[in-house]
Coordinates of C-alpha atoms in Angstrom, one line a residue:
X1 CA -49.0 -13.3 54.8
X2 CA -49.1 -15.2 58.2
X3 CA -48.6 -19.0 58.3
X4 CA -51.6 -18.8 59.8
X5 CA -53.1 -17.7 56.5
X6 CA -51.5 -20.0 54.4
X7 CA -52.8 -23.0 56.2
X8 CA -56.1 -22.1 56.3
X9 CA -57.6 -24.3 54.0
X10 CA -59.5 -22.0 50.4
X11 CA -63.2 -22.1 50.5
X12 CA -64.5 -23.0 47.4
X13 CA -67.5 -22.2 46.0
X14 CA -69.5 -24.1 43.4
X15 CA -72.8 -22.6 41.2
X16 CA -75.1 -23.4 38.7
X17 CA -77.9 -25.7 37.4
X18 CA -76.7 -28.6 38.9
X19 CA -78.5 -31.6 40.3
X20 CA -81.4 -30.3 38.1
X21 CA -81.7 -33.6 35.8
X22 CA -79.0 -32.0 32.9
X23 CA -76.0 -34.5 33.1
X24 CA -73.9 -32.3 31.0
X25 CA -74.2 -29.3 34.0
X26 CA -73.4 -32.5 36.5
X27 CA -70.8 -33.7 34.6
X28 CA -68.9 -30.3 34.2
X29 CA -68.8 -30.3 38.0
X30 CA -67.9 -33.7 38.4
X31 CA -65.1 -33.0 36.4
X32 CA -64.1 -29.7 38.7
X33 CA -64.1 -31.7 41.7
X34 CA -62.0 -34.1 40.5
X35 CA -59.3 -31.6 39.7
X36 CA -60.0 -29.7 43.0
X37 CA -59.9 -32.7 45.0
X38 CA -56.2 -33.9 43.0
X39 CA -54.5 -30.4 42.9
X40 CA -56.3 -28.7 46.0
X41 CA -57.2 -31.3 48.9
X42 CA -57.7 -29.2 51.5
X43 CA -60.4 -27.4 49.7
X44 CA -63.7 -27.0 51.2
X45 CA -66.3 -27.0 48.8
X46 CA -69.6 -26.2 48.9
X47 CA -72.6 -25.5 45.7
X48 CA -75.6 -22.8 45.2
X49 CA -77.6 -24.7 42.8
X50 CA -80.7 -26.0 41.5
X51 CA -81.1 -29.4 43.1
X52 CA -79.1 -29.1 46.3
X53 CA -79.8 -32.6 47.6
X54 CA -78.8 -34.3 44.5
X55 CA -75.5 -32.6 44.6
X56 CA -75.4 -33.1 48.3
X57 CA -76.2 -37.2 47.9
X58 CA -73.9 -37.7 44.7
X59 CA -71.1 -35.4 44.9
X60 CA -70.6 -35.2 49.2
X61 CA -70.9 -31.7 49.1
X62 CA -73.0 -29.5 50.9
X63 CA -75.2 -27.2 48.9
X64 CA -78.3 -24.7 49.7
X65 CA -80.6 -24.2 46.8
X66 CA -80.1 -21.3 44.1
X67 CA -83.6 -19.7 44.2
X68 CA -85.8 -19.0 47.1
X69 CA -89.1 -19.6 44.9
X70 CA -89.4 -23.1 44.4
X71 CA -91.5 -22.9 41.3
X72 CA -88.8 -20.7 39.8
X73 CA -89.1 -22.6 36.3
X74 CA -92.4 -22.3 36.4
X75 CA -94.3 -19.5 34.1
X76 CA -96.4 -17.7 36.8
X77 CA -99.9 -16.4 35.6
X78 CA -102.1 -15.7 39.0
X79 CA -101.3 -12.5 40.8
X80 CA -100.1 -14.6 44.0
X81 CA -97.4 -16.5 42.1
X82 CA -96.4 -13.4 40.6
X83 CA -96.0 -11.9 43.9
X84 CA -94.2 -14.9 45.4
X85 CA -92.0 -15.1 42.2
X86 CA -91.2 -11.3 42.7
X87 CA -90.4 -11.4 46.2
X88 CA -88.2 -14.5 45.8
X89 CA -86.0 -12.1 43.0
X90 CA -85.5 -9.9 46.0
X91 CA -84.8 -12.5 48.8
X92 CA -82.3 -14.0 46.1
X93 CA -80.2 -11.3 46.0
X94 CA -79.4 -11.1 49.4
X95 CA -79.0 -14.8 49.9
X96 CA -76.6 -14.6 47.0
X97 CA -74.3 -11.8 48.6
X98 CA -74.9 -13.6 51.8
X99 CA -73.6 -16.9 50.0
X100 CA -70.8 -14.9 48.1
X101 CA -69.5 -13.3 51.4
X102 CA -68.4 -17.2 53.0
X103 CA -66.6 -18.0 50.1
X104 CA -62.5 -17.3 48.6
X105 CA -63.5 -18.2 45.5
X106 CA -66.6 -18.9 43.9
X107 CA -66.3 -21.0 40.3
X108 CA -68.9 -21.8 37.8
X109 CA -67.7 -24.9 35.9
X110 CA -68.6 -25.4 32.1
X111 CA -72.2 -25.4 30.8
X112 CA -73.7 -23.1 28.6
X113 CA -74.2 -20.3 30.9
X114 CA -73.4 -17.4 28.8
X115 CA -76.1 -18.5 25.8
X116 CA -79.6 -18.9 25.1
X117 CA -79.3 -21.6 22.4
X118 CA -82.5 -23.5 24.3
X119 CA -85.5 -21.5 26.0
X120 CA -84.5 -18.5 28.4
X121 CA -86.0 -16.2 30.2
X122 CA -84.1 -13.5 31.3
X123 CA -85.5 -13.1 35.2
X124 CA -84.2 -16.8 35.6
X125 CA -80.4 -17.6 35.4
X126 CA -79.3 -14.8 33.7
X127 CA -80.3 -12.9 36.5
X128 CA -79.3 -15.3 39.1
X129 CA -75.7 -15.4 37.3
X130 CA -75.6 -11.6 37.5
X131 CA -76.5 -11.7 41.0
X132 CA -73.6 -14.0 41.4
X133 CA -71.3 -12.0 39.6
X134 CA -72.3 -8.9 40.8
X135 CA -71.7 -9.9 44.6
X136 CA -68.2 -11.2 43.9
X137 CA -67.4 -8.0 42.7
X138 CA -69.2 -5.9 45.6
X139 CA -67.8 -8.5 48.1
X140 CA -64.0 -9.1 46.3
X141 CA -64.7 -12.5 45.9
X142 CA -63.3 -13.4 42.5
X143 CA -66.1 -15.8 40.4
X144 CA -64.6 -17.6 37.8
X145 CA -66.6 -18.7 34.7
X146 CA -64.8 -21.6 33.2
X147 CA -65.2 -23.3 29.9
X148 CA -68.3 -22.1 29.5
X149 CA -70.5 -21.9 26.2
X150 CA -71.5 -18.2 25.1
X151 CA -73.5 -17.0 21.8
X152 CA -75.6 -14.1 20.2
X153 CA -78.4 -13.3 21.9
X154 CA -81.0 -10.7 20.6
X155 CA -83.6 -10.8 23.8
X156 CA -81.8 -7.0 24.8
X157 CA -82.5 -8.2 28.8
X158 CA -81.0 -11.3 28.8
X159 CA -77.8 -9.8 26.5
X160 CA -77.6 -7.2 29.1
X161 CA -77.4 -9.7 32.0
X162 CA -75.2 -11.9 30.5
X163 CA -72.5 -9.2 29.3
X164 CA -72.4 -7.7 32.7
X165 CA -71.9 -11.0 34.4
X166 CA -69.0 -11.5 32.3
X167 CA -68.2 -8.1 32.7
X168 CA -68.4 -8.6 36.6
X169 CA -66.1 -12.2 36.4
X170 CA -62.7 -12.2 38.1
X171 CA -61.5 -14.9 35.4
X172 CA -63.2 -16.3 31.9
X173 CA -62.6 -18.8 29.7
X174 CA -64.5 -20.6 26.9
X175 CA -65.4 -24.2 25.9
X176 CA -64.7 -22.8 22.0
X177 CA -63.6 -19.6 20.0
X178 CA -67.3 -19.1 19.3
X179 CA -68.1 -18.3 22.7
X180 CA -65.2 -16.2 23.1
X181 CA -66.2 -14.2 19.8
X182 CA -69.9 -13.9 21.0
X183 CA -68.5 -12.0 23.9
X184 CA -66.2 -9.7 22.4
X185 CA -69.3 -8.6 19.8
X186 CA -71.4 -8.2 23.5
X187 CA -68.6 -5.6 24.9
X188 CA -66.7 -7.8 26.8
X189 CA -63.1 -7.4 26.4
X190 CA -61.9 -11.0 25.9
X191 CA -58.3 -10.0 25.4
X192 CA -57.0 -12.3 28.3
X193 CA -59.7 -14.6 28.0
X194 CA -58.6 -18.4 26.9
X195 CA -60.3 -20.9 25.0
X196 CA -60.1 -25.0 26.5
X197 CA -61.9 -27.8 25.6
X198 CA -65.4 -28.8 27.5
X199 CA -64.5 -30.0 31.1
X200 CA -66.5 -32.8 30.4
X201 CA -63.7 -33.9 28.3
X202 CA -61.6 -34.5 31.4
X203 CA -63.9 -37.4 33.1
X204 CA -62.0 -40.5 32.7
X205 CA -63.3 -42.7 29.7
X206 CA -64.6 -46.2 30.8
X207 CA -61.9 -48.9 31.0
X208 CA -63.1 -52.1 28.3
X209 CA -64.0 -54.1 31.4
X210 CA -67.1 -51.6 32.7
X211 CA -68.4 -50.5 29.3
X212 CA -71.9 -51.8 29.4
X213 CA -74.0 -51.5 26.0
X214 CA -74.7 -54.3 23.7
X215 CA -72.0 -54.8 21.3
X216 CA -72.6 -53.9 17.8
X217 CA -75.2 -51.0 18.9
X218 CA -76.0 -47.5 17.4
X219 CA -76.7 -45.2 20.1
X220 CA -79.2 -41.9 19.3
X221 CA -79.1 -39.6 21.7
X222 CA -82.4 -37.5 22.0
X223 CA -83.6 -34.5 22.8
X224 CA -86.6 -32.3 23.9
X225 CA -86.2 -30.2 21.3
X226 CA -88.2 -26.9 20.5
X227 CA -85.6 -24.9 19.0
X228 CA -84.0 -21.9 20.0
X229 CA -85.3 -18.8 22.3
X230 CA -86.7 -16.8 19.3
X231 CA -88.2 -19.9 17.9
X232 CA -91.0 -20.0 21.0
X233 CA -94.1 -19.2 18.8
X234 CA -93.2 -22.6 16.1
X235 CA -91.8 -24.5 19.3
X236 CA -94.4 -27.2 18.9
X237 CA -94.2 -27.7 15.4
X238 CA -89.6 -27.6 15.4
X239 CA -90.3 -30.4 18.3
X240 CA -93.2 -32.3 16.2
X241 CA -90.5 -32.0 12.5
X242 CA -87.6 -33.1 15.0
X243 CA -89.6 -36.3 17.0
X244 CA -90.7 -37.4 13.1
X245 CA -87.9 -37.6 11.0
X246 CA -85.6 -38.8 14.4
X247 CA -88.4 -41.5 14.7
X248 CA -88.8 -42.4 11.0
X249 CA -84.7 -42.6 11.3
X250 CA -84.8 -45.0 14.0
X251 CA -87.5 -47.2 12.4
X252 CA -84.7 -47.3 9.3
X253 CA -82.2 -49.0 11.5
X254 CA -84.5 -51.6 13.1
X255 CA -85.7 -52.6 9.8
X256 CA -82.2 -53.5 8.9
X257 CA -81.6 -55.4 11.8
X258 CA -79.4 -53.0 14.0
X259 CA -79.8 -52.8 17.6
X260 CA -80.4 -49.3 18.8
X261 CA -80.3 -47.7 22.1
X262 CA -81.6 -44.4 22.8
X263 CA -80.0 -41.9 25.0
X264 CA -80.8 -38.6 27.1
X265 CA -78.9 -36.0 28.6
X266 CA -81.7 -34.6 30.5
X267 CA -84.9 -36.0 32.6
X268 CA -87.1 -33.5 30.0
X269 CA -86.0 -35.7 27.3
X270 CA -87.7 -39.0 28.5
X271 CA -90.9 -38.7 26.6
X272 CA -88.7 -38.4 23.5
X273 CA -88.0 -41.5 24.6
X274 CA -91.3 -43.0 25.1
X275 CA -92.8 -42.0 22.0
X276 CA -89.9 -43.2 19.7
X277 CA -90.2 -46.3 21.5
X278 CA -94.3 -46.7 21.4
X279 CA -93.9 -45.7 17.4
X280 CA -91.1 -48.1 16.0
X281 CA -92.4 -50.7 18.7
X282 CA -89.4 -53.2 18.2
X283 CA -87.7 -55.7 20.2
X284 CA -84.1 -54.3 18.5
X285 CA -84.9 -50.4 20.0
X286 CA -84.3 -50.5 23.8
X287 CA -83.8 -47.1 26.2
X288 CA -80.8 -47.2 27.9
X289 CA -81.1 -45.8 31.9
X290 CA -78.0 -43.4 32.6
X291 CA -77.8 -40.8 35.4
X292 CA -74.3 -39.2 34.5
X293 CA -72.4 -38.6 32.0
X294 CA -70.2 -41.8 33.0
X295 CA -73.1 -44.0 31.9
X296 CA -73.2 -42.2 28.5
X297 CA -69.7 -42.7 27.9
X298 CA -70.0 -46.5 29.0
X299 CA -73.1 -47.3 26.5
X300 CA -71.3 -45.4 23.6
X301 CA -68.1 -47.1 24.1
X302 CA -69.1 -50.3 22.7
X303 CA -71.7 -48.8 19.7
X304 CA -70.3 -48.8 16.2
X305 CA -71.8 -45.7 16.0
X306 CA -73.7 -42.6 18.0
X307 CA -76.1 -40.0 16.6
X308 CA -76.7 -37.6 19.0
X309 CA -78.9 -33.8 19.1
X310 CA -77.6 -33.0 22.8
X311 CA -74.2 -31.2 23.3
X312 CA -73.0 -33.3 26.2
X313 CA -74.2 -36.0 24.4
X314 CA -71.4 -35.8 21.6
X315 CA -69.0 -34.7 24.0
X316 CA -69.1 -38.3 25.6
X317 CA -69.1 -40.3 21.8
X318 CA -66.1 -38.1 20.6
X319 CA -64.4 -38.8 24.3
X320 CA -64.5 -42.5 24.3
X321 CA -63.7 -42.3 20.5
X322 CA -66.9 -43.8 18.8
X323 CA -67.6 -42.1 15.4
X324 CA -70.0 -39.7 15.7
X325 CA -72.9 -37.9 13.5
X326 CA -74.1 -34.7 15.3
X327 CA -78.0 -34.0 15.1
X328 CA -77.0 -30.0 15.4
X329 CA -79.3 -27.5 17.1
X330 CA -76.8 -24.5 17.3
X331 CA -73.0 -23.2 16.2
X332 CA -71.6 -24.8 19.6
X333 CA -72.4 -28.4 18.1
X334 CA -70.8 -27.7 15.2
X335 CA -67.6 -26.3 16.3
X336 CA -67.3 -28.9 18.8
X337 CA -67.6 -31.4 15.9
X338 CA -64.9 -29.5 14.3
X339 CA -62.5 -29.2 17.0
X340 CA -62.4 -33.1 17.0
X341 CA -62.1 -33.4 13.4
X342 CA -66.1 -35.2 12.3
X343 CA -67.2 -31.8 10.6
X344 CA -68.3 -33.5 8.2
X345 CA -70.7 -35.2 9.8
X346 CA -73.6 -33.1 10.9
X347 CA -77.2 -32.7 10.1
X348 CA -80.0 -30.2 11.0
X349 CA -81.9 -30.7 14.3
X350 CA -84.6 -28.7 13.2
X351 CA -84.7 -30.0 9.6
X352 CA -84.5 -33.9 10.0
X353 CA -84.7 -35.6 6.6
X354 CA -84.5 -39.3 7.6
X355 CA -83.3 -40.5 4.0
X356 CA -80.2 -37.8 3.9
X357 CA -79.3 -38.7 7.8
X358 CA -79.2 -42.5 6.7
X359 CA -76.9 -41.9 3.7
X360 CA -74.7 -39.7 6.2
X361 CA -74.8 -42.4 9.1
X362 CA -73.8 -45.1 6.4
X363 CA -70.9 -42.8 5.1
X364 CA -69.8 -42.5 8.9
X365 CA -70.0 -45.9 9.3
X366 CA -68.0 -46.4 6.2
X367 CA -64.7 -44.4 7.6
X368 CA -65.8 -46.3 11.0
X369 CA -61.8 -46.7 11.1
X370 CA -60.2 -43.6 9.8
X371 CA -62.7 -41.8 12.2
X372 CA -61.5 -43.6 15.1
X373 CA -57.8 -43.0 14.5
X374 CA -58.8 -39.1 14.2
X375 CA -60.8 -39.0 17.2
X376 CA -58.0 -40.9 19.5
X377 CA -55.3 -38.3 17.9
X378 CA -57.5 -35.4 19.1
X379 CA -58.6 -36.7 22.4
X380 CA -54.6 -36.5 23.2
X381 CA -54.8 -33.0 22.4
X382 CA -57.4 -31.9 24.4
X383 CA -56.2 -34.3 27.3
X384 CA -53.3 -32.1 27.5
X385 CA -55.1 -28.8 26.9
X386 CA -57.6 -29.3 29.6
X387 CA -54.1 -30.0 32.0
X388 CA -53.6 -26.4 30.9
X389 CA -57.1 -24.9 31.7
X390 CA -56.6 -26.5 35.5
X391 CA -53.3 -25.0 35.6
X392 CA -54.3 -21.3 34.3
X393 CA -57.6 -21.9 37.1
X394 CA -54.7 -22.6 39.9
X395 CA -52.5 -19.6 38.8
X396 CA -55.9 -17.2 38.1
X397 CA -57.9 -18.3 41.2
X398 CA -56.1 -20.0 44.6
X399 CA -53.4 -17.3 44.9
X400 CA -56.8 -15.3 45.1
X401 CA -58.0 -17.1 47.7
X402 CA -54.3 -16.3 50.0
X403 CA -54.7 -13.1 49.6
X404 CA -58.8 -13.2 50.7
X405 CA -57.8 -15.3 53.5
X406 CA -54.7 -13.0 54.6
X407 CA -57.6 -10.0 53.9
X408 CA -59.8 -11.6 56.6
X409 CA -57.0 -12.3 59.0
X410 CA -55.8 -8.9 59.2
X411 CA -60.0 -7.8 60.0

């Protein structure tokens, strides 16, 4: 290698759903960036994602947007948008090599890309992660999945996708062993593949000074929730089940006096919102206005308590070390809940019996102490864990990016 090569500064590579109103995606990359920008300063980073100009605004990076058809996440049902959406599949794939080709490294950092817990169609980003993967291979770029979230999936197209875009990944590792089973059952050998905790974990907690709820607060995090992908033809009625009995829940805890603040993870989740709000219609329940995953942590740090549906959601209670009562929708939920050591303390997202969740909250809220002696125990592990997720990334991924470099210098 030439000194030339070895001072040329790695160019990094960022992708995903990001800057697409999920603070949980945002948050994974935040949480990248910080490491990149510790360990790796001379990085230059750029993203392919959804919202390119949030990214751009909050993260100063720059960042070109991951589909050409702007009404990607739309469903198309006139033969012109079906055309357009078609064409844009095409366009995209180019773009992505084209993308792929500038970069030493391309990373995708956390989130659940390798599931379809939540509504998924397969011609969206499964196919764009394929793409992805798929170039890097073609192009020797190495693409690195890390801590992501994996899980059975039955749609066979989307299962295909996802198991060759692991297939296709220079480096893998999982946010739990779920996701690292869920591959191996796809195909995918997983032998060298690791298992970290969710980058999320490794955003800085709030110091006392900034935390910014009211003191004495329980804090639900909601959810647009519809169930899973092969629950699409009872979505309406899962959502309607879910919205009553988190309501009838919330009504509980006003009528005993508590202060509530609700919580999102997502901009889809804001009529959840509203119509809690507009039902229980009480000066005590109050929405709380967070755009990252920093504001969650700082209005759960003071609450006595958090029930929450959305992953990224409990990641942020369990991180600043506020007992925590899961409102689960799928497997990852619950084995995050058990990696921290609140197993216990879960209840059914699609089956919300208000009475049941009460006596579970008031049990939580009973072992408020013991529960927040466990939770700072565990957050020391994973603090040091996560140090050893950057440090496999480093070893996996920049000596990568040498030998790219010292591969372009000698063409």
């Amino acid at each position: 290698m030439t000194s030339t090569a070895r001072r040329t500064p790695p160019r990094v590579g960022v992708f995903g759903l990001l800057g697409s109103g999920n603070l949980g995606n945002d948050g994974s990359l935040e949480a990248l960036l910080n490491h990149l920008r510790a360990a790796h300063p001379d990085a230059v980073v750029d993203g392919l994602c959804g919202g390119p100009d949030v990214v751009a605004a909050r993260f100063g990076i720059p960042a070109v947007r991951l589909h050409r058809y702007r009404g990607e996440y739309r469903t198309a049902s006139r033969a012109g948008a079906i055309a357009a959406k078609g064409l844009g599949k095409l366009v995209d794939a180019v773009r992505t090599a084209a993308w792929v080709r500038r970069h030493d490294v391309v990373i995708v950092p956390g989130m659940g890309v390798l599931e379809a817990t939540l509504p998924l169609r397969p011609w969206g980003f499964p196919y764009a992660l394929f793409l992805l993967c798929a170039s890097g291979r073609l192009l020797h770029t190495p693409v690195a999945l890390v801590g992501v979230g994996a899980d059975a999936i039955s749609d066979p197209a989307t299962r295909a996708l996802v198991r060759w875009s692991a297939r296709l990944a220079a480096y893998r590792s999982y946010r739990d062993d779920l996701s690292r089973d869920a591959m191996r059952a796809m195909g995918v050998d997983t032998a060298r593949d690791e298992v970290f905790p969710d980058l999320a974990f490794a955003l800085p907690a709030p110091p006392p000074g900034v935390r910014s709820g009211p003191p004495g607060s329980v804090c639900v995090g909601v959810m647009a929730f519809h169930g899973s992908n092969e629950d699409r033809a009872r979505a309406e009625e899962i959502h309607r089940r879910y919205l009553e009995g988190t309501t009838r829940f919330v009504r509980a805890l006003a009528g005993e006096g508590r202060r509530v603040r609700l919580l999102t993870g997502d901009d889809v989740d804001r009529p959840v919102v509203a119509a809690i709000l507009d039902a229980v219609d009480s000066p005590l329940v109050s929405a709380a206005e967070t755009s990252s995953l920093t504001g969650l942590m700082e209005e759960m740090a003071t609450a006595e308590a958090v029930v929450a549906t959305r992953y990224h959601n409990l990641v942020c209670a369990l991180r600043v070390g506020t007992p925590t009562l899961a409102l689960s929708y799928a497997a990852k939920s619950d084995a995050l809940m058990d990696r921290m050591g609140l197993g216990a303390f879960r209840h059914p997202a699609r089956d919300v019996d208000p009475d049941q969740l009460l006596a579970q909250f008031r049990e939580l809220e009973k072992r408020s102490t013991e529960l927040r002696r466990v939770l700072a125990t565990r957050n020391l592990v994973v603090a040091d864990q996560l140090r050893d997720q950057f440090a496999a990334l480093t070893t996996a991924l920049f000596p990568a990016a040498d030998r790219a470099h010292t591969s372009r210098e000698k063409t």
